[in-house]
Amino acid sequence: MLKKILVANRGEIALRAIRACKEMGISTVAVYSEADANAKFVYYADEAVKIGPGPAAQSYLKMDKIIEVAKQTGAEGIHPGYGFLAQNAKFVTMCDEAGIEFIGPKVKAQELLGDKLGARRSMKKAGIPIVPGALDAVQDEKDAMQVADEAGYPVIVKPAGGGGGIGMQVCRSKDELMDAITKAQRLAASAFSRPEVYIEKYIERPRHIEIQILADKQGNCIYLGERECSIQRRHQKLIEESPSPVMYLDPSLRQRMGETAVKVAKIAGYENAGTCEFLYSDTLKDFWFLEVNSRLQVEHPVTELVTGIDIVKEQYKVASGLPLTYRQEDIKVSGHAIECRINAEDPMNNFVPSIGLISNYIEPGGPGIRVDGGIYAGYTIPPFYDSLAVKLLTWGRDRNEAIARMSRALDEFVIEGIQTVIPFHKVMMKDEEFIAGHLHTEFIGDRHILDGVKIQLDKDDAWRKSKENVLAKIAPKATEAGVAGGPVTDKKTVALAAAIASYIQSKPQRQPVTSGWTVSGRVKSAR
Ligand code: MV4
């Protein structure tokens, strides 16, 4: 078993990776930027090494620096989290060359799956259902017209070099096609430094359903059910759940999709945790393979809640060369789980990122609640990174219980000082069509969810005013803790304020090492 792991990420996912290490007796090394010196994951790691300034290009994306820290600290494996270096074939190669285990799929699988068009070809050849359309990149106008005519409008123009929705153009008629292609090529060139694009039939209002897979180095591969991720805005997922509501209508679908995903993983020579994305059409009752996300995903805890499996621990076992703990017949999906991504964004102002001091923070609790975060009262959200602040998950015996718990937990959740998308989620949990499970990728716009958010914000304001006295007593107000100045009122607040101030100030001074970064010893005062 790996004895020491470096976590090459930040925020909630770094904390998630560290937590699994702690439970398995694995030592942890965090790397962090100047902007993250006060982040929870830095305190929770056994060792923490500052690797550069706030901007990711100078810290979390510095491949050689991160490898050097791994060597210096004696880390045997690197967990990349998601984003940053998680799907970077060059980084995987550098780990291989340094004799460090990259905790994720190998270079070959990363390369095969990173080329979306190449993956499409391989899957088609093996009989995996793919969306009708091209198997080659657009060559010229004539070729493009022909492919689009064959597939039938509307079509979607996608970059060959990368997925996730970036640079994709929907095109409803022949007249729009050449414009869409030029635009997609330009976006593809800048985002993936590969201008090639290809054409697929556009599936209208599909469900976005994905299968979690786990594969070991011995060739065992299993699926851990599905997640439905249809509730998204501009390709940013906001709500994920498992099971997908369609699975209640068609109980054979999970097995068919799951076995397809395992086949995909085997074709790619996949190992470790991964996700196979599908589109599902309610009208055609059919599904198509889209792409594989060769990383641990943000929404993985949804699957953990319904299967009881710790996916990150399985990642460490697989990376250590051990076989998977479970066989397919051991996997049972029980109950229902929902995740709401609590982004630090203003839902009333086009979801612009909201940064700054968290002046007040009260987390929900009670039955069926899981909170994966890393923020706290007194913490300042830095401006350099994505806006995911904390993930709120609920589990229920059935979907209605999971929704009711989510509604209740969102009401309990107090985050002040910044804007968050909590009001958006409150509206969603009360939406009739959401409750009915009629989900698709255009849901937020079609249902005019944002119109309800304004009303929700006014309700929340009225509630806060009515509770002002109570909240002042139970909440450790960072503004009153001397963090940002301000009057201290009662004894309880003074005590809590002192505790927070001491927590923040207990951050140990880190000893400089020769390389120019700093390495700390074990942080004992963190909890
Ligand atoms: C599609 C599609 C419909 N038809 N492909 C977006 C993420 C990436 N993994 C694939 N995506 C899609 N591919 C075909 N042929 C719908 C999506 C899609 C989507 C498209 C537009 C707006 C929001 C979307 C959300 C999820 C998936």
Coordinates of C-alpha atoms and ligand atoms in Angstrom, one line a residue:
M1 CA 0.0 0.0 0.0
L2 CA 1.2 3.6 -0.8
K3 CA 2.4 5.1 2.5
K4 CA 2.5 8.7 1.6
I5 CA 0.4 10.7 -0.9
L6 CA 0.8 14.2 -2.3
V7 CA -2.5 15.9 -3.1
A8 CA -2.0 18.2 -6.1
N9 CA -5.2 20.2 -5.7
R10 CA -7.0 22.6 -3.4
G11 CA -10.4 23.2 -1.7
E12 CA -13.0 20.6 -1.0
I13 CA -11.5 17.9 -3.2
A14 CA -8.0 18.2 -1.6
L15 CA -9.7 17.7 1.8
R16 CA -11.7 14.8 0.4
A17 CA -8.5 13.1 -0.8
I18 CA -6.8 13.8 2.5
R19 CA -9.7 12.4 4.6
A20 CA -9.5 9.0 2.8
C21 CA -5.7 8.9 3.5
K22 CA -6.3 9.6 7.2
E23 CA -8.8 6.7 7.4
M24 CA -6.3 4.4 5.7
G25 CA -3.2 5.4 7.7
I26 CA -1.6 7.1 4.7
S27 CA 0.5 10.2 5.3
T28 CA -0.5 13.3 3.4
V29 CA 1.3 16.2 1.7
A30 CA -0.6 19.2 0.6
V31 CA 0.8 21.7 -1.9
Y32 CA -0.8 25.1 -1.8
S33 CA -0.6 28.6 -3.3
E34 CA -0.1 31.8 -1.4
A35 CA -3.8 32.5 -1.7
D36 CA -4.6 29.3 0.0
A37 CA -2.5 29.7 3.2
N38 CA -5.6 29.7 5.4
A39 CA -7.5 26.9 3.6
K40 CA -8.7 24.0 5.6
F41 CA -7.0 21.4 3.5
V42 CA -3.6 23.0 4.3
Y43 CA -4.3 22.5 8.0
Y44 CA -5.6 19.0 7.7
A45 CA -2.6 17.6 5.7
D46 CA 0.3 16.2 7.7
E47 CA 2.7 18.4 5.7
A48 CA 2.0 21.4 3.6
V49 CA 4.3 23.0 1.0
K50 CA 3.8 26.4 -0.5
I51 CA 4.5 26.2 -4.3
G52 CA 3.8 29.6 -5.6
P53 CA 1.5 32.6 -6.0
G54 CA -2.3 32.5 -6.3
P55 CA -2.7 32.2 -10.1
A56 CA -2.9 28.4 -10.9
A57 CA -0.4 28.8 -13.7
Q58 CA 2.2 29.7 -11.1
S59 CA 1.1 27.1 -8.5
Y60 CA -1.3 24.2 -9.0
L61 CA -0.3 23.8 -12.7
K62 CA 3.5 23.8 -12.0
M63 CA 4.2 20.2 -12.9
D64 CA 7.9 20.2 -12.3
K65 CA 7.5 21.9 -8.9
I66 CA 4.9 19.5 -7.7
I67 CA 7.0 16.5 -8.8
E68 CA 10.0 18.0 -7.0
V69 CA 7.9 18.4 -3.8
A70 CA 6.8 14.8 -4.0
K71 CA 10.4 13.7 -4.3
Q72 CA 11.5 15.9 -1.5
T73 CA 8.8 14.8 0.9
G74 CA 9.0 11.1 -0.1
A75 CA 5.4 10.9 -1.5
E76 CA 5.0 7.7 -3.5
G77 CA 1.7 8.8 -5.2
I78 CA 0.0 11.9 -6.4
H79 CA -3.8 12.4 -6.3
P80 CA -4.7 15.1 -8.9
G81 CA -8.3 15.7 -7.8
Y82 CA -10.3 17.2 -10.7
G83 CA -9.3 20.1 -13.0
F84 CA -5.7 21.3 -12.9
L85 CA -3.5 18.3 -13.7
A86 CA -6.1 15.5 -13.5
Q87 CA -6.3 14.9 -17.3
N88 CA -2.9 16.0 -18.4
A89 CA -1.1 13.2 -20.2
K90 CA 2.2 15.1 -20.0
F91 CA 1.9 15.2 -16.2
V92 CA 1.1 11.5 -16.0
T93 CA 4.3 10.8 -18.1
M94 CA 6.3 13.0 -15.8
C95 CA 5.1 11.1 -12.7
D96 CA 5.9 7.8 -14.5
E97 CA 9.5 9.0 -15.2
A98 CA 9.9 10.2 -11.6
G99 CA 8.8 6.8 -10.3
I100 CA 5.7 8.3 -8.7
E101 CA 2.3 6.6 -9.0
F102 CA -0.2 8.9 -10.6
I103 CA -3.5 8.1 -9.0
G104 CA -5.7 7.8 -12.0
P105 CA -5.6 6.2 -15.5
K106 CA -2.4 5.6 -17.3
V107 CA -1.1 7.8 -20.2
K108 CA -2.4 5.5 -22.9
A109 CA -6.0 5.6 -21.7
Q110 CA -5.8 9.4 -21.0
E111 CA -4.6 9.9 -24.6
L112 CA -7.2 7.6 -26.2
L113 CA -10.1 9.2 -24.2
G114 CA -8.8 12.8 -24.5
D115 CA -9.2 12.6 -28.3
K116 CA -13.0 12.7 -28.4
L117 CA -13.2 11.9 -32.1
G118 CA -10.7 9.0 -31.8
A119 CA -12.7 7.6 -28.8
R120 CA -15.8 7.8 -31.0
R121 CA -14.2 5.8 -33.7
S122 CA -12.9 3.1 -31.3
M123 CA -16.3 2.8 -29.6
K124 CA -18.2 2.6 -32.8
K125 CA -15.9 -0.1 -34.0
A126 CA -16.6 -2.1 -30.8
G127 CA -20.3 -1.8 -31.2
I128 CA -20.9 0.8 -28.5
P129 CA -23.9 3.0 -29.3
I130 CA -22.7 6.5 -30.3
V131 CA -24.8 9.6 -31.4
P132 CA -25.2 9.5 -35.2
G133 CA -22.7 11.7 -37.0
A134 CA -19.2 12.0 -38.3
L135 CA -16.2 9.8 -37.5
D136 CA -13.8 12.2 -38.9
A137 CA -13.1 15.9 -38.5
V138 CA -14.7 18.5 -40.8
Q139 CA -12.6 18.8 -43.9
D140 CA -14.4 21.3 -46.1
E141 CA -17.8 22.9 -46.7
K142 CA -19.1 20.2 -49.0
D143 CA -18.1 17.4 -46.6
A144 CA -19.7 19.3 -43.7
M145 CA -23.0 19.8 -45.5
Q146 CA -23.2 16.1 -46.4
V147 CA -22.5 14.9 -42.9
A148 CA -25.1 17.3 -41.4
D149 CA -27.7 16.3 -44.0
E150 CA -27.2 12.7 -43.3
A151 CA -27.5 13.1 -39.5
G152 CA -30.4 15.6 -40.0
Y153 CA -30.7 19.0 -38.4
P154 CA -30.3 20.2 -35.7
V155 CA -26.6 19.2 -35.4
I156 CA -24.0 20.0 -32.9
V157 CA -20.4 20.9 -33.8
K158 CA -17.9 19.6 -31.2
P159 CA -14.1 20.1 -30.8
A160 CA -12.2 16.8 -31.3
G161 CA -9.6 17.9 -28.7
G162 CA -11.7 18.2 -25.6
G163 CA -15.1 17.7 -24.0
G164 CA -17.2 19.1 -21.2
G165 CA -19.2 21.3 -23.6
I166 CA -16.5 23.9 -24.2
G167 CA -16.7 25.3 -27.7
M168 CA -19.7 23.3 -28.8
Q169 CA -22.1 24.9 -31.3
V170 CA -25.7 23.9 -31.9
C171 CA -26.8 24.5 -35.4
R172 CA -30.4 24.3 -36.6
S173 CA -30.1 24.8 -40.4
K174 CA -27.8 24.6 -43.4
D175 CA -27.5 28.5 -43.3
E176 CA -26.0 28.4 -39.8
L177 CA -23.6 25.5 -40.4
M178 CA -20.5 27.2 -41.8
D179 CA -20.7 30.0 -39.1
A180 CA -21.0 27.3 -36.4
I181 CA -18.0 25.4 -37.8
T182 CA -15.8 28.5 -38.0
K183 CA -16.7 29.6 -34.5
A184 CA -16.2 26.1 -33.1
Q185 CA -12.8 25.8 -34.8
R186 CA -11.7 29.1 -33.3
L187 CA -12.8 28.1 -29.8
A188 CA -11.3 24.7 -30.1
A189 CA -7.9 26.1 -31.2
S190 CA -7.8 28.5 -28.2
A191 CA -9.2 26.0 -25.6
F192 CA -7.5 22.8 -26.7
S193 CA -4.8 24.0 -29.1
R194 CA -6.4 21.7 -31.8
P195 CA -8.8 23.3 -34.2
E196 CA -10.4 20.1 -35.5
V197 CA -14.2 19.8 -35.0
Y198 CA -16.7 17.2 -36.0
I199 CA -20.5 17.0 -36.5
E200 CA -23.1 15.0 -34.6
K201 CA -26.8 14.9 -34.6
Y202 CA -28.1 17.2 -31.8
I203 CA -30.3 15.4 -29.3
E204 CA -32.9 17.8 -28.0
R205 CA -33.5 18.1 -24.3
P206 CA -31.7 14.9 -23.3
R207 CA -30.9 13.7 -19.9
H208 CA -27.2 13.7 -19.0
I209 CA -26.6 10.4 -17.3
E210 CA -23.2 9.0 -16.3
I211 CA -21.9 5.7 -15.0
Q212 CA -19.2 5.6 -12.3
I213 CA -16.7 2.9 -13.0
L214 CA -13.8 1.4 -11.0
A215 CA -11.1 -0.7 -12.6
D216 CA -8.0 -2.3 -11.1
K217 CA -4.6 -3.2 -12.6
Q218 CA -5.7 -6.9 -12.7
G219 CA -8.3 -6.2 -15.3
N220 CA -11.4 -6.2 -13.0
C221 CA -13.9 -3.5 -13.8
I222 CA -17.2 -2.7 -12.2
Y223 CA -19.9 0.0 -12.4
L224 CA -21.3 1.7 -9.3
G225 CA -24.7 2.7 -10.8
E226 CA -25.4 6.1 -12.4
R227 CA -25.7 9.7 -11.6
E228 CA -28.1 12.1 -13.4
C229 CA -26.5 15.5 -14.0
S230 CA -29.1 17.1 -16.3
I231 CA -29.5 20.2 -14.1
Q232 CA -26.8 22.5 -15.3
R233 CA -26.2 26.0 -16.6
R234 CA -23.8 26.7 -19.4
H235 CA -22.2 23.3 -18.9
Q236 CA -21.7 23.9 -15.2
K237 CA -23.5 21.1 -13.3
L238 CA -25.5 22.4 -10.4
I239 CA -27.5 19.4 -9.1
E240 CA -26.6 15.7 -9.4
E241 CA -28.5 12.7 -8.1
S242 CA -28.5 8.9 -8.0
P243 CA -30.4 6.9 -9.1
S244 CA -31.5 8.8 -12.2
P245 CA -35.3 9.2 -12.0
V246 CA -35.6 7.3 -15.3
M247 CA -34.2 4.2 -13.6
Y248 CA -37.5 4.0 -11.6
L249 CA -39.4 3.8 -14.9
D250 CA -37.0 1.4 -16.7
P251 CA -35.3 -1.0 -14.2
S252 CA -33.3 -2.7 -17.0
L253 CA -31.6 0.5 -18.1
R254 CA -29.0 0.6 -15.3
Q255 CA -27.5 -2.8 -16.2
R256 CA -27.5 -2.0 -19.9
M257 CA -25.8 1.3 -19.4
G258 CA -23.5 0.0 -16.8
E259 CA -22.3 -3.0 -18.9
T260 CA -21.8 -0.6 -21.8
A261 CA -19.6 1.6 -19.6
V262 CA -17.5 -1.4 -18.5
K263 CA -17.0 -2.3 -22.1
V264 CA -15.9 1.2 -22.9
A265 CA -13.4 1.1 -20.0
K266 CA -12.0 -2.2 -21.2
I267 CA -11.6 -0.9 -24.8
A268 CA -9.6 2.1 -23.4
G269 CA -7.5 -0.1 -21.1
Y270 CA -8.8 2.0 -18.2
E271 CA -7.7 1.7 -14.7
N272 CA -8.7 3.5 -11.5
A273 CA -11.9 5.6 -11.1
G274 CA -13.7 7.1 -14.1
T275 CA -17.0 8.2 -15.5
C276 CA -18.7 7.2 -18.7
E277 CA -21.0 9.9 -19.9
F278 CA -24.2 9.2 -21.9
L279 CA -27.1 11.1 -23.3
Y280 CA -30.6 9.6 -22.8
S281 CA -33.7 10.5 -24.7
D282 CA -37.0 10.2 -22.9
T283 CA -38.9 10.1 -26.2
L284 CA -36.7 7.5 -27.9
K285 CA -36.0 5.7 -24.6
D286 CA -32.5 5.2 -25.9
F287 CA -28.9 6.2 -24.8
W288 CA -25.7 7.0 -26.5
F289 CA -22.1 7.1 -25.4
L290 CA -20.6 10.6 -25.2
E291 CA -17.2 10.6 -23.6
V292 CA -15.2 9.3 -20.6
N293 CA -14.1 11.7 -17.9
S294 CA -10.8 10.1 -16.8
R295 CA -10.8 11.5 -13.3
L296 CA -12.5 11.6 -10.0
Q297 CA -15.5 13.9 -10.5
V298 CA -17.0 16.6 -8.3
E299 CA -20.2 14.6 -7.9
H300 CA -18.7 11.3 -6.9
P301 CA -20.1 11.5 -3.3
V302 CA -23.6 11.0 -4.7
T303 CA -22.5 7.5 -5.7
E304 CA -20.8 6.9 -2.4
L305 CA -24.0 7.7 -0.5
V306 CA -26.1 5.2 -2.4
T307 CA -23.5 2.4 -2.7
G308 CA -21.7 2.8 0.6
I309 CA -18.4 2.6 -1.2
D310 CA -15.6 5.0 -0.6
I311 CA -14.4 5.7 -4.1
V312 CA -11.3 7.5 -3.1
K313 CA -10.1 4.6 -0.9
E314 CA -10.6 2.3 -3.9
Q315 CA -8.5 4.7 -6.0
Y316 CA -5.7 4.3 -3.4
K317 CA -6.0 0.5 -3.4
V318 CA -5.9 0.3 -7.1
A319 CA -3.0 2.7 -7.4
S320 CA -1.1 0.5 -4.9
G321 CA -1.6 -2.5 -7.1
L322 CA -4.3 -4.2 -5.0
P323 CA -7.4 -5.6 -6.6
L324 CA -10.8 -3.9 -6.2
T325 CA -12.5 -4.7 -2.8
Y326 CA -15.8 -5.4 -4.6
R327 CA -17.2 -7.6 -7.4
Q328 CA -20.1 -6.4 -9.5
E329 CA -22.5 -8.6 -7.5
D330 CA -21.5 -6.8 -4.3
I331 CA -22.8 -3.5 -5.6
K332 CA -26.2 -2.5 -4.5
V333 CA -27.9 0.9 -4.9
S334 CA -30.0 1.7 -1.9
G335 CA -32.1 4.8 -1.3
H336 CA -31.6 8.1 -3.2
A337 CA -28.9 10.8 -3.0
I338 CA -28.8 14.4 -4.2
E339 CA -26.0 16.9 -4.4
C340 CA -26.4 20.6 -4.6
R341 CA -23.2 22.5 -5.6
I342 CA -23.1 25.6 -3.4
N343 CA -21.1 28.0 -5.7
A344 CA -19.9 31.4 -4.5
E345 CA -21.8 33.1 -7.2
D346 CA -24.6 35.6 -7.4
P347 CA -27.6 33.9 -9.0
M348 CA -29.4 37.2 -9.5
N349 CA -26.4 38.7 -11.5
N350 CA -25.7 36.1 -14.2
F351 CA -24.0 33.8 -11.6
V352 CA -20.9 36.1 -11.5
P353 CA -18.3 34.8 -8.9
S354 CA -18.7 36.3 -5.5
I355 CA -15.4 36.5 -3.5
G356 CA -14.5 37.9 -0.1
L357 CA -14.7 37.3 3.6
I358 CA -17.2 34.7 4.9
S359 CA -18.6 36.7 7.9
N360 CA -20.9 34.0 9.2
Y361 CA -21.2 30.3 8.5
I362 CA -23.6 27.7 10.0
E363 CA -23.5 24.3 8.4
P364 CA -26.6 22.0 8.3
G365 CA -26.6 18.7 10.0
G366 CA -28.9 15.9 11.2
P367 CA -30.0 12.7 9.5
G368 CA -28.9 12.0 5.9
I369 CA -26.7 15.0 5.5
R370 CA -23.1 15.2 4.1
V371 CA -21.2 18.4 3.6
D372 CA -17.9 18.4 1.6
G373 CA -16.4 21.8 1.9
G374 CA -13.4 23.6 3.2
I375 CA -14.7 27.1 4.0
Y376 CA -15.5 28.5 7.5
A377 CA -16.4 31.8 9.2
G378 CA -13.4 34.0 8.9
Y379 CA -12.2 32.4 5.7
T380 CA -11.7 34.7 2.6
I381 CA -12.6 33.1 -0.7
P382 CA -9.7 33.9 -3.1
P383 CA -10.3 35.2 -6.6
F384 CA -8.1 32.8 -8.5
Y385 CA -10.1 29.6 -8.7
D386 CA -13.5 28.0 -9.6
S387 CA -16.4 29.1 -7.6
L388 CA -17.4 25.8 -5.9
A389 CA -17.4 26.6 -2.2
V390 CA -19.1 23.6 -0.7
K391 CA -21.1 20.6 -1.7
L392 CA -24.3 19.8 0.2
L393 CA -25.6 16.2 -0.2
T394 CA -28.6 14.4 1.2
W395 CA -29.5 10.8 1.3
G396 CA -33.1 9.5 1.8
R397 CA -34.8 6.2 1.7
D398 CA -36.5 7.4 -1.5
R399 CA -36.2 10.4 -3.8
N400 CA -38.9 12.4 -2.0
E401 CA -37.1 12.1 1.4
A402 CA -33.8 13.1 -0.2
I403 CA -35.5 16.2 -1.7
A404 CA -37.3 17.1 1.6
R405 CA -34.0 16.7 3.5
M406 CA -32.2 18.9 0.9
S407 CA -34.9 21.6 1.3
R408 CA -34.6 21.5 5.0
A409 CA -30.7 21.5 4.9
L410 CA -30.7 24.5 2.6
D411 CA -32.9 26.3 5.0
E412 CA -30.5 25.5 7.8
F413 CA -27.4 26.6 5.8
V414 CA -26.3 30.2 6.7
I415 CA -23.4 31.6 4.6
E416 CA -23.0 35.4 4.9
G417 CA -20.6 37.9 3.5
I418 CA -20.7 36.4 0.0
Q419 CA -23.5 35.5 -2.5
T420 CA -24.2 31.9 -3.0
V421 CA -26.5 29.8 -5.2
I422 CA -28.4 28.5 -2.1
P423 CA -31.6 30.4 -3.1
F424 CA -31.5 28.8 -6.6
H425 CA -31.4 25.4 -5.0
K426 CA -34.3 26.2 -2.6
V427 CA -36.4 27.1 -5.6
M428 CA -35.4 23.9 -7.5
M429 CA -36.3 21.7 -4.5
K430 CA -39.8 23.1 -4.6
D431 CA -40.3 22.9 -8.4
E432 CA -43.1 20.6 -9.5
E433 CA -41.3 19.2 -12.5
F434 CA -38.1 18.7 -10.5
I435 CA -40.1 16.8 -7.9
A436 CA -41.7 14.8 -10.7
G437 CA -38.2 13.8 -11.9
H438 CA -38.8 15.3 -15.4
L439 CA -35.2 16.5 -15.9
H440 CA -33.3 17.5 -19.0
T441 CA -30.4 19.8 -19.9
E442 CA -32.6 22.9 -20.7
F443 CA -34.5 22.6 -17.4
I444 CA -33.4 25.9 -15.7
G445 CA -34.3 28.1 -18.7
D446 CA -37.5 26.2 -19.7
R447 CA -38.9 26.4 -16.2
H448 CA -37.8 30.0 -15.6
I449 CA -36.2 29.0 -12.3
L450 CA -34.3 32.3 -12.0
D451 CA -37.6 34.2 -11.8
G452 CA -38.3 32.3 -8.6
V453 CA -34.9 33.1 -7.1
K454 CA -35.7 36.8 -6.6
I455 CA -38.8 35.9 -4.6
Q456 CA -36.7 33.4 -2.6
L457 CA -34.1 36.0 -1.8
D458 CA -36.7 38.4 -0.4
K459 CA -38.1 35.5 1.7
D460 CA -34.7 34.7 3.0
D461 CA -34.1 38.4 3.9
A462 CA -37.4 38.5 5.9
W463 CA -36.4 35.3 7.7
R464 CA -33.0 36.6 8.6
K465 CA -34.4 39.9 10.0
S466 CA -36.9 37.9 12.1
K467 CA -34.0 35.7 13.4
E468 CA -31.3 38.4 13.8
N469 CA -31.1 38.1 17.5
V470 CA -30.9 34.3 17.6
L471 CA -28.3 34.1 14.8
A472 CA -26.1 36.6 16.5
K473 CA -26.0 34.3 19.6
I474 CA -25.5 31.0 17.9
A475 CA -23.2 32.0 15.1
P476 CA -19.5 32.7 15.4
K477 CA -19.5 36.0 13.6
A478 CA -16.1 36.6 11.9
T479 CA -16.7 40.3 11.7
E480 CA -17.0 40.4 15.4
A481 CA -14.1 38.1 15.9
G482 CA -11.6 40.8 15.2
V483 CA -11.0 39.3 11.8
A484 CA -12.6 42.3 10.1
G485 CA -13.1 44.5 13.2
G486 CA -16.5 45.3 14.6
P487 CA -18.3 45.3 18.0
V488 CA -18.4 42.3 20.2
T489 CA -21.7 41.9 22.0
D490 CA -22.3 39.0 24.4
K491 CA -20.1 36.5 26.2
K492 CA -20.9 33.6 24.0
T493 CA -19.9 35.5 20.9
V494 CA -16.7 36.7 22.6
A495 CA -15.8 33.1 23.4
L496 CA -16.5 31.8 19.9
A497 CA -14.7 34.8 18.4
A498 CA -11.6 34.1 20.5
A499 CA -11.7 30.4 19.3
I500 CA -11.8 31.4 15.7
A501 CA -9.2 34.0 16.1
S502 CA -6.9 31.5 17.8
Y503 CA -7.7 28.9 15.1
I504 CA -6.7 31.4 12.4
Q505 CA -3.6 32.6 14.2
S506 CA -2.5 29.1 15.1
K507 CA -1.3 28.6 11.5
P508 CA 2.3 27.6 12.1
Q509 CA 5.2 29.4 10.6
R510 CA 6.6 27.2 7.9
Q511 CA 10.4 26.6 7.8
P512 CA 12.1 27.6 4.6
V513 CA 14.0 24.9 2.7
T514 CA 16.7 25.2 0.1
S515 CA 14.4 25.1 -2.9
G516 CA 12.8 28.4 -2.2
W517 CA 9.5 26.9 -1.1
T518 CA 8.6 26.2 2.5
V519 CA 7.8 23.0 4.2
S520 CA 6.0 22.6 7.5
G521 CA 6.2 19.9 10.0
R522 CA 3.1 18.1 11.2
V523 CA 0.3 20.6 12.0
K524 CA -0.9 19.6 15.4
S525 CA -3.0 22.6 16.3
A526 CA -5.4 22.3 13.4
R527 CA -8.4 20.7 15.2
Ligands
MV4_1 C1 -24.5 16.6 -27.0 C2 -25.8 17.0 -26.7 C3 -26.8 16.8 -27.6 N1 -26.6 16.1 -28.7 N2 -24.3 15.9 -28.1 C4 -22.3 18.7 -23.4 C5 -21.2 18.2 -22.5 C6 -20.4 17.2 -23.3 N3 -19.9 16.1 -22.6 C7 -21.5 16.7 -24.3 N4 -22.6 17.6 -24.2 C8 -23.7 17.5 -25.0 N5 -23.5 16.8 -26.2 C9 -25.3 15.7 -28.9 N6 -25.1 15.0 -30.1 C10 -26.0 17.7 -25.5 C11 -24.9 17.9 -24.6 C12 -25.2 18.6 -23.4 C13 -25.6 19.9 -23.5 C14 -25.7 20.6 -24.7 C15 -26.1 21.9 -24.7 C16 -26.4 22.6 -23.5 C17 -26.3 21.9 -22.3 C18 -25.9 20.6 -22.3 C19 -25.8 19.9 -21.1 C20 -25.4 18.6 -21.1 C21 -25.1 17.9 -22.3

